[in-house]
mmCIF file of C-alpha atoms in Angstrom:
data_model
loop_
_atom_site.group_PDB
_atom_site.id
_atom_site.type_symbol
_atom_site.label_atom_id
_atom_site.label_comp_id
_atom_site.label_asym_id
_atom_site.label_seq_id
_atom_site.Cartn_x
_atom_site.Cartn_y
_atom_site.Cartn_z
ATOM 1 C CA LYS L 1 -5.562 -53.857 21.874
ATOM 2 C CA PRO L 2 -6.525 -55.902 18.611
ATOM 3 C CA ARG L 3 -8.507 -52.853 17.474
ATOM 4 C CA ARG L 4 -5.527 -50.528 17.765
ATOM 5 C CA VAL L 5 -3.285 -52.892 15.877
ATOM 6 C CA LYS L 6 -5.929 -53.009 13.064
ATOM 7 C CA VAL L 7 -5.993 -49.169 12.796
ATOM 8 C CA LYS L 8 -2.225 -48.988 12.782
ATOM 9 C CA LYS L 9 -2.159 -51.582 9.926
ATOM 10 C CA GLU L 10 -4.602 -49.554 7.875
ATOM 11 C CA LYS L 11 -2.530 -46.346 8.299
ATOM 12 C CA LYS L 12 0.596 -48.186 7.150
ATOM 13 C CA GLU L 13 -1.239 -49.563 4.120
ATOM 14 C CA LYS L 14 -2.430 -46.121 3.171
ATOM 15 C CA LYS L 15 0.988 -44.683 3.508
ATOM 16 C CA ALA L 16 2.440 -47.443 1.297
ATOM 17 C CA LYS L 17 -0.255 -46.747 -1.404
ATOM 18 C CA LYS L 18 0.663 -43.095 -1.367
ATOM 19 C CA SER L 19 4.311 -43.722 -1.747
ATOM 20 C CA SER L 20 3.916 -46.296 -4.579
ATOM 21 C CA GLY L 21 1.466 -44.067 -6.444
ATOM 22 C CA GLU L 22 -1.399 -46.495 -6.573
ATOM 23 C CA GLU L 23 -5.018 -45.627 -7.538
ATOM 24 C CA GLY L 24 -7.049 -43.546 -5.198
ATOM 25 C CA GLU L 25 -10.442 -44.415 -3.717
ATOM 26 C CA ASP L 26 -12.300 -43.189 -6.861
ATOM 27 C CA GLY L 27 -10.175 -45.403 -9.158
ATOM 28 C CA GLU L 28 -8.259 -42.455 -10.564
ATOM 29 C CA GLU L 29 -4.474 -42.538 -10.822
ATOM 30 C CA LYS L 30 -2.863 -39.956 -8.581
ATOM 31 C CA LYS L 31 -0.834 -37.338 -10.469
ATOM 32 C CA GLU L 32 2.839 -37.130 -9.903
ATOM 33 C CA LYS L 33 4.093 -34.151 -8.004
ATOM 34 C CA LYS L 34 5.894 -31.537 -10.090
ATOM 35 C CA LYS L 35 9.779 -31.447 -9.624
ATOM 36 C CA GLY L 36 10.925 -28.332 -7.796
ATOM 37 C CA GLY L 37 13.091 -25.555 -9.226
ATOM 38 C CA PHE L 38 12.314 -22.675 -11.559
ATOM 39 C CA ALA L 39 10.322 -23.005 -14.730
ATOM 40 C CA GLU L 40 11.988 -22.492 -18.131
ATOM 41 C CA LEU L 41 11.821 -18.867 -19.252
ATOM 42 C CA TYR L 42 12.387 -17.067 -22.569
ATOM 43 C CA LEU L 43 15.409 -14.808 -22.477
ATOM 44 C CA LYS L 44 15.557 -11.235 -23.659
ATOM 45 C CA PRO L 45 18.215 -10.319 -26.282
ATOM 46 C CA VAL L 46 20.884 -9.050 -23.788
ATOM 47 C CA LEU L 47 20.794 -12.191 -21.676
ATOM 48 C CA ALA L 48 20.321 -14.383 -24.731
ATOM 49 C CA GLU L 49 23.510 -13.012 -26.201
ATOM 50 C CA PHE L 50 25.389 -13.637 -22.949
ATOM 51 C CA THR L 51 24.256 -17.255 -22.469
ATOM 52 C CA GLY L 52 24.011 -18.196 -26.084
ATOM 53 C CA LEU L 53 20.538 -19.669 -25.384
ATOM 54 C CA ASP L 54 16.984 -18.349 -26.323
ATOM 55 C CA LYS L 55 15.322 -20.049 -23.254
ATOM 56 C CA CYS L 56 16.731 -21.203 -19.992
ATOM 57 C CA LYS L 57 16.038 -21.668 -16.241
ATOM 58 C CA ARG L 58 17.048 -18.945 -13.795
ATOM 59 C CA THR L 59 19.395 -21.322 -11.935
ATOM 60 C CA GLU L 60 21.244 -22.184 -15.094
ATOM 61 C CA VAL L 61 21.649 -18.390 -15.893
ATOM 62 C CA VAL L 62 23.192 -17.832 -12.431
ATOM 63 C CA ARG L 63 25.310 -20.850 -12.885
ATOM 64 C CA LEU L 64 26.784 -19.498 -16.206
ATOM 65 C CA ILE L 65 27.357 -16.003 -14.716
ATOM 66 C CA TRP L 66 29.383 -17.598 -11.750
ATOM 67 C CA LYS L 67 31.331 -19.573 -14.229
ATOM 68 C CA HIS L 68 32.374 -16.491 -16.096
ATOM 69 C CA VAL L 69 33.098 -14.577 -12.745
ATOM 70 C CA LYS L 70 35.427 -17.477 -11.469
ATOM 71 C CA GLU L 71 37.162 -17.916 -14.906
ATOM 72 C CA ASN L 72 37.992 -14.155 -15.148
ATOM 73 C CA ASN L 73 38.691 -13.783 -11.299
ATOM 74 C CA LEU L 74 36.035 -11.022 -10.995
ATOM 75 C CA GLN L 75 35.302 -11.403 -7.236
ATOM 76 C CA ASP L 76 36.215 -8.374 -5.095
ATOM 77 C CA GLU L 77 39.440 -9.197 -3.162
ATOM 78 C CA LYS L 78 38.249 -7.287 -0.029
ATOM 79 C CA ASP L 79 34.826 -8.835 -0.091
ATOM 80 C CA LYS L 80 34.212 -12.046 -2.048
ATOM 81 C CA ARG L 81 30.375 -11.492 -1.975
ATOM 82 C CA PHE L 82 30.739 -8.649 -4.399
ATOM 83 C CA ILE L 83 31.280 -9.139 -8.227
ATOM 84 C CA VAL L 84 33.257 -6.723 -10.268
ATOM 85 C CA ILE L 85 31.384 -5.840 -13.460
ATOM 86 C CA ASP L 86 33.534 -6.335 -16.670
ATOM 87 C CA ASP L 87 32.631 -5.369 -20.319
ATOM 88 C CA LYS L 88 30.732 -8.649 -20.923
ATOM 89 C CA LEU L 89 28.594 -8.305 -17.705
ATOM 90 C CA ARG L 90 27.977 -4.553 -18.122
ATOM 91 C CA PRO L 91 24.927 -4.952 -20.514
ATOM 92 C CA LEU L 92 23.222 -7.094 -17.726
ATOM 93 C CA PHE L 93 23.989 -4.799 -14.733
ATOM 94 C CA GLY L 94 24.086 -1.432 -16.343
ATOM 95 C CA SER L 95 26.411 1.355 -14.987
ATOM 96 C CA LYS L 96 27.167 -0.478 -11.794
ATOM 97 C CA LYS L 97 30.827 -1.056 -11.097
ATOM 98 C CA ARG L 98 30.156 -4.021 -8.812
ATOM 99 C CA VAL L 99 27.050 -6.008 -7.750
ATOM 100 C CA HIS L 100 26.336 -8.055 -4.522
ATOM 101 C CA MET L 101 25.701 -11.749 -4.993
ATOM 102 C CA PHE L 102 22.309 -11.549 -3.120
ATOM 103 C CA SER L 103 20.967 -8.764 -5.269
ATOM 104 C CA MET L 104 22.168 -10.286 -8.535
ATOM 105 C CA ASN L 105 18.765 -12.126 -9.140
ATOM 106 C CA LYS L 106 16.830 -8.922 -8.723
ATOM 107 C CA ASP L 107 18.910 -7.155 -11.433
ATOM 108 C CA LEU L 108 18.551 -10.052 -13.801
ATOM 109 C CA THR L 109 14.720 -10.104 -13.525
ATOM 110 C CA LYS L 110 14.246 -7.536 -16.291
ATOM 111 C CA HIS L 111 16.105 -9.768 -18.780
ATOM 112 C CA PHE L 112 13.599 -12.669 -18.469
ATOM 113 C CA GLY L 113 10.545 -13.080 -20.640
ATOM 114 C CA GLU L 114 7.436 -15.253 -20.290
ATOM 115 C CA LYS L 115 7.404 -18.840 -19.201
ATOM 116 C CA VAL L 116 7.772 -21.300 -21.980
ATOM 117 C CA SER L 117 4.617 -23.141 -21.039
ATOM 118 C CA ASP L 118 2.570 -19.815 -21.047
ATOM 119 C CA MET L 119 3.314 -18.939 -24.614
ATOM 120 C CA PRO L 120 0.344 -19.597 -26.952
ATOM 121 C CA PRO L 121 0.635 -22.634 -29.352
ATOM 122 C CA GLU L 122 1.560 -21.998 -32.960
ATOM 123 C CA VAL L 123 -1.456 -21.936 -35.331
ATOM 124 C CA ASP L 124 -1.267 -23.652 -38.668
ATOM 125 C CA ASP L 125 -2.538 -21.790 -41.821
ATOM 126 C CA ALA L 126 -5.285 -24.382 -42.228
ATOM 127 C CA GLU L 127 -6.550 -23.629 -38.652
ATOM 128 C CA GLU L 128 -6.463 -19.931 -39.244
ATOM 129 C CA SER L 129 -8.554 -20.180 -42.388
ATOM 130 C CA ASP L 130 -11.070 -22.321 -40.428
ATOM 131 C CA GLU L 131 -11.268 -19.625 -37.751
ATOM 132 C CA ALA L 132 -11.691 -16.920 -40.419
ATOM 133 C CA GLY L 133 -14.538 -18.909 -41.865
ATOM 134 C CA SER L 134 -16.330 -19.487 -38.614
ATOM 135 C CA GLU L 135 -16.189 -15.725 -37.854
ATOM 136 C CA GLY L 136 -18.632 -15.104 -40.676
ATOM 137 C CA ASP L 137 -21.161 -17.673 -39.472
ATOM 138 C CA ASP L 138 -24.308 -16.505 -37.682
ATOM 139 C CA SER L 139 -24.083 -19.411 -35.089
ATOM 140 C CA PRO L 140 -24.899 -18.400 -31.594
ATOM 141 C CA ALA L 141 -22.064 -17.987 -29.171
ATOM 142 C CA PRO L 142 -21.360 -20.736 -26.615
ATOM 143 C CA ALA L 143 -23.280 -20.544 -23.259
ATOM 144 C CA LYS L 144 -20.030 -20.089 -21.184
ATOM 145 C CA ALA L 145 -19.024 -17.038 -23.274
ATOM 146 C CA LYS L 146 -22.474 -15.422 -22.707
ATOM 147 C CA ALA L 147 -22.360 -16.144 -18.958
ATOM 148 C CA LYS L 148 -18.844 -14.474 -18.747
ATOM 149 C CA ALA L 149 -20.127 -11.443 -20.772
ATOM 150 C CA SER L 150 -23.214 -11.079 -18.330
ATOM 151 C CA ARG L 151 -21.018 -11.334 -15.294
ATOM 152 C CA ALA L 152 -18.691 -8.559 -16.668
ATOM 153 C CA LYS L 153 -21.668 -6.241 -17.317
ATOM 154 C CA ALA L 154 -23.357 -6.733 -13.911
ATOM 155 C CA PRO L 155 -20.674 -4.929 -11.790
ATOM 156 C CA ALA L 156 -20.601 -1.987 -14.206
ATOM 157 C CA ALA L 157 -24.296 -1.646 -14.054
ATOM 158 C CA SER L 158 -24.341 -1.676 -10.193
ATOM 159 C CA LYS L 159 -21.602 0.904 -10.140
ATOM 160 C CA LYS L 160 -23.580 3.157 -12.419
ATOM 161 C CA LYS L 161 -26.676 2.914 -10.111
ATOM 162 C CA LYS L 162 -24.715 3.886 -7.004
ATOM 163 C CA ARG L 163 -23.347 6.895 -8.978
ATOM 164 C CA ASP L 164 -26.788 7.940 -10.105
ATOM 165 C CA GLY L 165 -28.062 7.481 -6.537
ATOM 166 C CA ASP L 166 -30.557 4.777 -7.487
ATOM 167 C CA GLY L 167 -28.781 2.218 -5.255
ATOM 168 C CA ASP L 168 -30.036 1.023 -1.936
ATOM 169 C CA ALA L 169 -27.134 2.856 -0.003
ATOM 170 C CA PRO L 170 -28.462 5.641 2.158
ATOM 171 C CA PRO L 171 -27.223 9.201 1.340
ATOM 172 C CA ALA L 172 -24.261 10.493 3.459
ATOM 173 C CA LYS L 173 -25.340 12.675 6.415
ATOM 174 C CA LYS L 174 -24.296 16.331 6.223
ATOM 175 C CA ARG L 175 -22.611 17.800 9.243
ATOM 176 C CA LYS L 176 -24.498 20.520 11.009
ATOM 177 C CA ALA L 177 -22.806 23.912 10.788
ATOM 178 C CA GLY L 178 -22.191 26.059 13.850
ATOM 179 C CA GLY L 179 -20.841 23.539 16.183
ATOM 180 C CA GLY L 180 -17.519 23.056 17.952
ATOM 181 C CA PHE L 181 -15.006 25.801 17.471
ATOM 182 C CA THR L 182 -17.182 27.704 15.081
ATOM 183 C CA ALA L 183 -20.013 28.109 17.728
ATOM 184 C CA GLU L 184 -20.302 31.404 19.407
ATOM 185 C CA VAL L 185 -19.150 31.548 23.101
ATOM 186 C CA GLY L 186 -19.541 34.263 25.793
ATOM 187 C CA LEU L 187 -16.500 36.150 26.847
ATOM 188 C CA SER L 188 -15.551 37.531 30.253
ATOM 189 C CA GLU L 189 -15.528 41.348 30.864
ATOM 190 C CA GLU L 190 -11.709 41.317 30.825
ATOM 191 C CA LEU L 191 -11.426 39.350 27.401
ATOM 192 C CA GLY L 192 -14.359 41.361 26.013
ATOM 193 C CA ALA L 193 -12.527 44.662 26.758
ATOM 194 C CA LEU L 194 -9.518 43.326 24.949
ATOM 195 C CA LEU L 195 -11.342 42.073 21.818
ATOM 196 C CA GLY L 196 -14.187 44.668 21.723
ATOM 197 C CA THR L 197 -17.109 42.216 21.997
ATOM 198 C CA ARG L 198 -18.799 39.836 24.492
ATOM 199 C CA LYS L 199 -19.723 37.128 21.925
ATOM 200 C CA LEU L 200 -17.261 35.439 19.499
ATOM 201 C CA ALA L 201 -16.351 32.040 18.151
ATOM 202 C CA ARG L 202 -13.304 30.362 19.685
ATOM 203 C CA THR L 203 -11.374 30.514 16.387
ATOM 204 C CA GLN L 204 -12.128 34.210 16.084
ATOM 205 C CA VAL L 205 -10.968 34.707 19.791
ATOM 206 C CA VAL L 206 -7.534 33.164 18.880
ATOM 207 C CA LYS L 207 -7.278 35.116 15.614
ATOM 208 C CA GLY L 208 -8.229 38.403 17.368
ATOM 209 C CA LEU L 209 -5.658 37.837 20.166
ATOM 210 C CA TRP L 210 -2.856 37.166 17.588
ATOM 211 C CA GLU L 211 -3.786 40.285 15.674
ATOM 212 C CA TYR L 212 -3.570 42.285 18.916
ATOM 213 C CA ILE L 213 -0.257 40.679 19.941
ATOM 214 C CA LYS L 214 1.521 41.286 16.424
ATOM 215 C CA GLY L 215 -0.095 44.766 16.096
ATOM 216 C CA ASN L 216 1.402 45.716 19.477
ATOM 217 C CA ASN L 217 4.670 43.866 18.918
ATOM 218 C CA LEU L 218 4.285 41.792 22.173
ATOM 219 C CA GLN L 219 6.212 38.729 20.959
ATOM 220 C CA ASN L 220 9.576 37.968 22.472
ATOM 221 C CA PRO L 221 12.387 39.013 19.942
ATOM 222 C CA ALA L 222 14.496 36.037 21.229
ATOM 223 C CA ASN L 223 11.696 33.483 20.926
ATOM 224 C CA LYS L 224 8.643 34.412 18.887
ATOM 225 C CA MET L 225 6.441 31.783 20.505
ATOM 226 C CA GLN L 226 6.670 33.643 23.876
ATOM 227 C CA ILE L 227 4.352 36.485 24.422
ATOM 228 C CA ILE L 228 5.025 39.421 26.877
ATOM 229 C CA PRO L 229 1.664 40.716 28.008
ATOM 230 C CA ASP L 230 0.850 44.354 28.198
ATOM 231 C CA LYS L 231 -1.446 46.083 30.748
ATOM 232 C CA LYS L 232 -4.634 45.149 28.859
ATOM 233 C CA MET L 233 -3.509 41.435 28.402
ATOM 234 C CA GLU L 234 -2.406 41.264 32.099
ATOM 235 C CA ARG L 235 -6.000 41.393 33.184
ATOM 236 C CA VAL L 236 -6.636 38.165 31.319
ATOM 237 C CA PHE L 237 -3.243 36.268 31.230
ATOM 238 C CA GLY L 238 -1.567 37.661 34.192
ATOM 239 C CA LYS L 239 1.979 39.344 34.263
ATOM 240 C CA ASP L 240 3.966 36.286 33.392
ATOM 241 C CA ILE L 241 5.317 35.499 29.968
ATOM 242 C CA PHE L 242 3.288 32.683 28.215
ATOM 243 C CA THR L 243 3.487 30.784 25.041
ATOM 244 C CA GLY L 244 1.087 30.290 22.076
ATOM 245 C CA PHE L 245 0.512 26.567 23.028
ATOM 246 C CA SER L 246 -0.774 27.597 26.581
ATOM 247 C CA MET L 247 -3.069 30.454 25.326
ATOM 248 C CA MET L 248 -6.224 28.243 25.174
ATOM 249 C CA LYS L 249 -5.714 26.741 28.662
ATOM 250 C CA LEU L 250 -5.290 30.394 30.120
ATOM 251 C CA LEU L 251 -8.397 31.464 28.307
ATOM 252 C CA THR L 252 -10.648 28.681 29.770
ATOM 253 C CA PRO L 253 -11.987 30.780 32.843
ATOM 254 C CA HIS L 254 -12.886 33.656 30.460
ATOM 255 C CA ILE L 255 -14.930 31.548 27.957
ATOM 256 C CA THR L 256 -18.458 30.271 28.679
ATOM 257 C CA LYS L 257 -21.014 28.400 26.583
ATOM 258 C CA LEU L 258 -24.125 30.298 25.516
ATOM 259 C CA GLU L 259 -27.425 28.616 26.388
ATOM 260 C CA LYS L 260 -29.823 28.131 23.470
ATOM 261 C CA PRO L 261 -33.082 30.048 23.993
ATOM 262 C CA GLU L 262 -36.007 27.824 24.651
ATOM 263 C CA TRP L 263 -38.955 28.409 22.372
ATOM 264 C CA LYS L 264 -42.282 27.926 23.827
ATOM 265 C CA LEU L 265 -45.555 27.233 21.955
ATOM 266 C CA VAL L 266 -48.235 29.776 22.751
ATOM 267 C CA GLU L 267 -51.802 28.833 21.916
ATOM 268 C CA THR L 268 -53.683 31.488 20.048
ATOM 269 C CA LEU L 269 -57.500 31.970 20.665
#
């Protein structure tokens, strides 16, 4: 029990130190948390003319727009969430007749510039002359600048190696031709009689059948995907009407894989 009480006391002391902003363990003062809200931004000419300010927070801009809306009764009577655009608001929102209150910030984004803190500090004439003088010196560049330059060059060199084929990456494997649908298959007597050959690739079988169907006008005039078989085709597909989608299924019993010939080594005397 005494030990638990001691731990609780230590936790309470730590919380008290955090809230009061006392020094940390290393003796350094803790930085105060930044206040919430949007940062101050530079305004582009159209928005600057409306607000009368050259820099401002987003929240302040929205407040000024709503002030103008309420003073001039610009809210839509049917739906108060919509703002009717008058002549003063038109440069901000373009050709829109009205704008929704939730999409207003999106439309205003293009009228904001950089953050005030992000802008580079102004350089005096004396500092500019010093910089100009230092450019002429032959003093070596700082170590950090050299390191950055070498890091920037390294990826470019590695990319060049990969392009030239000097890298460690193995070359891509090429696909072997003559496999799958392009490989020759054996055809049954009935299908061979229809196409005029007993060996053909699957793609060529389908192509040859469609040429025969169209050449003999065997497609159903009401539905071109339906095929009405003639006497030659009845030996392969039967007498019933079939579709182009079921053609391969009906061809299955008439197609066989060709066995590859086995080559035997013969010793010569």
